[in-house]
C-alpha cells in the first residue's frame, strides 16, 4: 500500500546544500518510492544546540516502504554522508527525520510518528507548509495553524 511520507532534511557541516541535494537523489532511488515534492531550502539557527546554521528542507515521498523500513533507509543515507551521533543535537553532515508516514501513529523504541517535535519547529513547519499547508498533524492541527506558534524562531527561505 502506497503512503505519503514527509521527511525533514537538515545539515550544518561540510557542503550542506550538496548533502541535501544528494539525499533527495538517494530518496528517489529507494525501492517503491518516488519524490512527490521538495520544499525550498531554508537557513535556520540550531535549536537546543550550538554550531553553524542549518540548511533545511522537507521532501514528500510516495512510498510502499513501511515506516520502519523507510527509517532504516534514512539512517543508511545518513551513514553514507558520514553522520555521527556523538551527543544529542550534535552538528551533523546530514539529518533525515521521518516526520509523517500516511496516517501512521507509532510509539516504539526506535520510531515515533508523527515526529514528536515537528509541531514545535519552524525548520520543519515552514518547508512543510509549502508542500501541504492543510496537512493535519495528528493531535496538533493543520500545518498552517501551527506556523504562528513558531514565529519567534529564526528562519530564512533561500531557494526553491
PDB file of C-alpha atoms in Angstrom:
ATOM      1  CA  UNK A   1       0.000   0.000   0.000  1.00  0.00           C
ATOM      2  CA  UNK A   2       1.422   3.369  -1.034  1.00  0.00           C
ATOM      3  CA  UNK A   3       1.617   6.068   1.634  1.00  0.00           C
ATOM      4  CA  UNK A   4       2.602   9.703   1.542  1.00  0.00           C
ATOM      5  CA  UNK A   5       5.555  10.234   3.843  1.00  0.00           C
ATOM      6  CA  UNK A   6       7.243  13.504   4.750  1.00  0.00           C
ATOM      7  CA  UNK A   7      10.966  13.603   5.510  1.00  0.00           C
ATOM      8  CA  UNK A   8      12.783  16.537   7.090  1.00  0.00           C
ATOM      9  CA  UNK A   9      16.303  17.147   5.767  1.00  0.00           C
ATOM     10  CA  UNK A  10      18.963  19.111   7.576  1.00  0.00           C
ATOM     11  CA  UNK A  11      22.725  19.638   7.572  1.00  0.00           C
ATOM     12  CA  UNK A  12      25.165  22.108   9.103  1.00  0.00           C
ATOM     13  CA  UNK A  13      28.591  20.580   8.476  1.00  0.00           C
ATOM     14  CA  UNK A  14      30.510  20.374   5.198  1.00  0.00           C
ATOM     15  CA  UNK A  15      28.697  21.221   1.962  1.00  0.00           C
ATOM     16  CA  UNK A  16      25.199  21.201   3.437  1.00  0.00           C
ATOM     17  CA  UNK A  17      23.461  22.181   0.184  1.00  0.00           C
ATOM     18  CA  UNK A  18      25.111  19.299  -1.697  1.00  0.00           C
ATOM     19  CA  UNK A  19      24.210  16.908   1.123  1.00  0.00           C
ATOM     20  CA  UNK A  20      20.524  17.861   0.883  1.00  0.00           C
ATOM     21  CA  UNK A  21      20.554  17.507  -2.910  1.00  0.00           C
ATOM     22  CA  UNK A  22      22.231  14.106  -2.728  1.00  0.00           C
ATOM     23  CA  UNK A  23      19.782  12.939  -0.062  1.00  0.00           C
ATOM     24  CA  UNK A  24      16.866  13.741  -2.383  1.00  0.00           C
ATOM     25  CA  UNK A  25      18.508  11.749  -5.191  1.00  0.00           C
ATOM     26  CA  UNK A  26      19.034   8.805  -2.827  1.00  0.00           C
ATOM     27  CA  UNK A  27      15.450   9.019  -1.542  1.00  0.00           C
ATOM     28  CA  UNK A  28      14.159   8.911  -5.121  1.00  0.00           C
ATOM     29  CA  UNK A  29      16.216   5.754  -5.719  1.00  0.00           C
ATOM     30  CA  UNK A  30      14.642   3.825  -2.830  1.00  0.00           C
ATOM     31  CA  UNK A  31      12.582   0.823  -3.934  1.00  0.00           C
ATOM     32  CA  UNK A  32       8.875   1.520  -4.317  1.00  0.00           C
ATOM     33  CA  UNK A  33       9.436   5.232  -3.684  1.00  0.00           C
ATOM     34  CA  UNK A  34       9.173   8.438  -5.671  1.00  0.00           C
ATOM     35  CA  UNK A  35       9.733  12.042  -4.665  1.00  0.00           C
ATOM     36  CA  UNK A  36       6.376  13.810  -4.935  1.00  0.00           C
ATOM     37  CA  UNK A  37       7.656  17.236  -3.886  1.00  0.00           C
ATOM     38  CA  UNK A  38      10.528  19.186  -2.378  1.00  0.00           C
ATOM     39  CA  UNK A  39      10.289  22.424  -0.464  1.00  0.00           C
ATOM     40  CA  UNK A  40      12.557  25.406  -0.752  1.00  0.00           C
ATOM     41  CA  UNK A  41      15.780  25.339   1.213  1.00  0.00           C
ATOM     42  CA  UNK A  42      15.851  27.317   4.455  1.00  0.00           C
ATOM     43  CA  UNK A  43      18.659  28.617   6.654  1.00  0.00           C
ATOM     44  CA  UNK A  44      17.880  28.195  10.342  1.00  0.00           C
ATOM     45  CA  UNK A  45      19.557  28.631  13.677  1.00  0.00           C
ATOM     46  CA  UNK A  46      20.278  25.439  15.620  1.00  0.00           C
ATOM     47  CA  UNK A  47      17.511  24.568  18.096  1.00  0.00           C
ATOM     48  CA  UNK A  48      18.607  23.332  21.523  1.00  0.00           C
ATOM     49  CA  UNK A  49      22.170  23.151  20.178  1.00  0.00           C
ATOM     50  CA  UNK A  50      25.222  25.145  19.184  1.00  0.00           C
ATOM     51  CA  UNK A  51      27.154  25.229  15.944  1.00  0.00           C
ATOM     52  CA  UNK A  52      26.726  26.702  12.482  1.00  0.00           C
ATOM     53  CA  UNK A  53      23.340  27.475  10.959  1.00  0.00           C
ATOM     54  CA  UNK A  54      21.487  24.608   9.317  1.00  0.00           C
ATOM     55  CA  UNK A  55      20.138  24.220   5.843  1.00  0.00           C
ATOM     56  CA  UNK A  56      16.738  22.523   5.975  1.00  0.00           C
ATOM     57  CA  UNK A  57      14.061  21.287   3.595  1.00  0.00           C
ATOM     58  CA  UNK A  58      11.173  18.822   3.543  1.00  0.00           C
ATOM     59  CA  UNK A  59      10.501  16.173   0.917  1.00  0.00           C
ATOM     60  CA  UNK A  60       7.182  14.455   0.228  1.00  0.00           C
ATOM     61  CA  UNK A  61       7.504  10.819  -0.806  1.00  0.00           C
ATOM     62  CA  UNK A  62       5.065   8.337  -2.258  1.00  0.00           C
ATOM     63  CA  UNK A  63       6.322   5.030  -0.913  1.00  0.00           C
ATOM     64  CA  UNK A  64       5.285   1.481  -0.302  1.00  0.00           C
ATOM     65  CA  UNK A  65       8.037   1.083   2.315  1.00  0.00           C
ATOM     66  CA  UNK A  66       6.797   0.571   5.853  1.00  0.00           C
ATOM     67  CA  UNK A  67       7.678   3.248   8.408  1.00  0.00           C
ATOM     68  CA  UNK A  68      10.404   1.060   9.915  1.00  0.00           C
ATOM     69  CA  UNK A  69      11.865   0.175   6.504  1.00  0.00           C
ATOM     70  CA  UNK A  70      11.866   3.843   5.481  1.00  0.00           C
ATOM     71  CA  UNK A  71      13.547   4.819   8.762  1.00  0.00           C
ATOM     72  CA  UNK A  72      16.258   2.204   8.165  1.00  0.00           C
ATOM     73  CA  UNK A  73      16.802   3.621   4.668  1.00  0.00           C
ATOM     74  CA  UNK A  74      17.058   7.164   6.082  1.00  0.00           C
ATOM     75  CA  UNK A  75      19.701   6.016   8.567  1.00  0.00           C
ATOM     76  CA  UNK A  76      21.658   4.312   5.761  1.00  0.00           C
ATOM     77  CA  UNK A  77      21.639   7.556   3.729  1.00  0.00           C
ATOM     78  CA  UNK A  78      22.837   9.489   6.793  1.00  0.00           C
ATOM     79  CA  UNK A  79      25.665   6.995   7.317  1.00  0.00           C
ATOM     80  CA  UNK A  80      26.684   7.324   3.661  1.00  0.00           C
ATOM     81  CA  UNK A  81      27.173  11.023   4.417  1.00  0.00           C
ATOM     82  CA  UNK A  82      29.364  10.329   7.432  1.00  0.00           C
ATOM     83  CA  UNK A  83      26.683  11.047  10.010  1.00  0.00           C
ATOM     84  CA  UNK A  84      27.943  10.614  13.562  1.00  0.00           C
ATOM     85  CA  UNK A  85      25.925  10.823  16.755  1.00  0.00           C
ATOM     86  CA  UNK A  86      28.464  11.784  19.447  1.00  0.00           C
ATOM     87  CA  UNK A  87      25.787  13.519  21.569  1.00  0.00           C
ATOM     88  CA  UNK A  88      22.191  14.732  21.330  1.00  0.00           C
ATOM     89  CA  UNK A  89      21.737  17.590  18.833  1.00  0.00           C
ATOM     90  CA  UNK A  90      25.378  17.491  17.717  1.00  0.00           C
ATOM     91  CA  UNK A  91      26.196  19.284  14.446  1.00  0.00           C
ATOM     92  CA  UNK A  92      25.724  16.940  11.506  1.00  0.00           C
ATOM     93  CA  UNK A  93      26.645  16.298   7.909  1.00  0.00           C
ATOM     94  CA  UNK A  94      23.097  15.087   7.234  1.00  0.00           C
ATOM     95  CA  UNK A  95      19.990  14.568   9.337  1.00  0.00           C
ATOM     96  CA  UNK A  96      16.914  12.858   7.907  1.00  0.00           C
ATOM     97  CA  UNK A  97      13.804  12.763  10.089  1.00  0.00           C
ATOM     98  CA  UNK A  98      10.700  10.769   9.251  1.00  0.00           C
ATOM     99  CA  UNK A  99       8.017  13.313  10.127  1.00  0.00           C
ATOM    100  CA  UNK A 100       4.837  11.576   8.976  1.00  0.00           C
ATOM    101  CA  UNK A 101       4.023   8.328   7.184  1.00  0.00           C
ATOM    102  CA  UNK A 102       0.450   8.290   5.932  1.00  0.00           C
ATOM    103  CA  UNK A 103      -1.916   8.073   8.885  1.00  0.00           C
ATOM    104  CA  UNK A 104       0.559   6.038  10.957  1.00  0.00           C
ATOM    105  CA  UNK A 105       0.685   6.706  14.654  1.00  0.00           C
ATOM    106  CA  UNK A 106       3.546   4.857  16.304  1.00  0.00           C
ATOM    107  CA  UNK A 107       5.463   4.994  19.546  1.00  0.00           C
ATOM    108  CA  UNK A 108       8.218   2.388  19.612  1.00  0.00           C
ATOM    109  CA  UNK A 109      11.745   2.362  20.976  1.00  0.00           C
ATOM    110  CA  UNK A 110      13.071   3.411  17.549  1.00  0.00           C
ATOM    111  CA  UNK A 111      10.304   5.480  15.942  1.00  0.00           C
ATOM    112  CA  UNK A 112       7.561   7.875  16.983  1.00  0.00           C
ATOM    113  CA  UNK A 113       5.026   9.062  14.407  1.00  0.00           C
ATOM    114  CA  UNK A 114       4.140  11.741  13.904  1.00  0.00           C
ATOM    115  CA  UNK A 115       7.591  13.070  14.803  1.00  0.00           C
ATOM    116  CA  UNK A 116       7.206  14.212  18.426  1.00  0.00           C
ATOM    117  CA  UNK A 117       8.575  17.744  17.945  1.00  0.00           C
ATOM    118  CA  UNK A 118       7.553  18.609  14.398  1.00  0.00           C
ATOM    119  CA  UNK A 119       4.804  20.965  15.614  1.00  0.00           C
ATOM    120  CA  UNK A 120       7.399  22.965  17.609  1.00  0.00           C
ATOM    121  CA  UNK A 121       9.982  23.537  14.866  1.00  0.00           C
ATOM    122  CA  UNK A 122       9.904  26.328  12.275  1.00  0.00           C
ATOM    123  CA  UNK A 123      12.573  24.466  10.280  1.00  0.00           C
ATOM    124  CA  UNK A 124      10.024  21.698   9.731  1.00  0.00           C
ATOM    125  CA  UNK A 125       6.756  23.632   9.591  1.00  0.00           C
ATOM    126  CA  UNK A 126       7.784  26.342   7.094  1.00  0.00           C
ATOM    127  CA  UNK A 127       9.003  23.920   4.418  1.00  0.00           C
ATOM    128  CA  UNK A 128       6.153  21.503   5.163  1.00  0.00           C
ATOM    129  CA  UNK A 129       3.667  24.356   4.671  1.00  0.00           C
ATOM    130  CA  UNK A 130       4.962  24.799   1.106  1.00  0.00           C
ATOM    131  CA  UNK A 131       4.101  21.207   0.300  1.00  0.00           C
ATOM    132  CA  UNK A 132       0.955  20.614   2.354  1.00  0.00           C
ATOM    133  CA  UNK A 133      -0.347  23.646   4.280  1.00  0.00           C
ATOM    134  CA  UNK A 134      -3.625  21.936   5.149  1.00  0.00           C
ATOM    135  CA  UNK A 135      -1.989  18.687   6.244  1.00  0.00           C
ATOM    136  CA  UNK A 136      -3.257  17.644   9.659  1.00  0.00           C
ATOM    137  CA  UNK A 137      -0.606  16.772  12.220  1.00  0.00           C
ATOM    138  CA  UNK A 138      -2.481  14.298  14.409  1.00  0.00           C
ATOM    139  CA  UNK A 139      -3.104  15.741  17.834  1.00  0.00           C
ATOM    140  CA  UNK A 140      -1.916  19.228  16.848  1.00  0.00           C
ATOM    141  CA  UNK A 141      -3.898  20.565  13.882  1.00  0.00           C
ATOM    142  CA  UNK A 142      -3.169  21.822  10.381  1.00  0.00           C
ATOM    143  CA  UNK A 143       0.358  22.860   9.452  1.00  0.00           C
ATOM    144  CA  UNK A 144      -0.752  26.406   8.558  1.00  0.00           C
ATOM    145  CA  UNK A 145      -2.328  26.801  12.014  1.00  0.00           C
ATOM    146  CA  UNK A 146       0.872  25.666  13.745  1.00  0.00           C
ATOM    147  CA  UNK A 147       3.194  28.122  11.960  1.00  0.00           C
ATOM    148  CA  UNK A 148       2.289  31.217  14.048  1.00  0.00           C
ATOM    149  CA  UNK A 149       3.366  29.360  17.196  1.00  0.00           C
ATOM    150  CA  UNK A 150       6.971  29.172  15.955  1.00  0.00           C
ATOM    151  CA  UNK A 151       7.208  32.706  14.575  1.00  0.00           C
ATOM    152  CA  UNK A 152       9.924  33.560  17.127  1.00  0.00           C
ATOM    153  CA  UNK A 153      12.369  31.039  15.598  1.00  0.00           C
ATOM    154  CA  UNK A 154      14.855  32.470  13.092  1.00  0.00           C
ATOM    155  CA  UNK A 155      14.342  31.058   9.609  1.00  0.00           C
ATOM    156  CA  UNK A 156      15.196  32.359   6.147  1.00  0.00           C
ATOM    157  CA  UNK A 157      13.933  30.952   2.867  1.00  0.00           C
ATOM    158  CA  UNK A 158      16.859  30.671   0.435  1.00  0.00           C
ATOM    159  CA  UNK A 159      15.804  28.982  -2.787  1.00  0.00           C
ATOM    160  CA  UNK A 160      13.154  26.827  -4.343  1.00  0.00           C
TER     161      UNK A 160
END
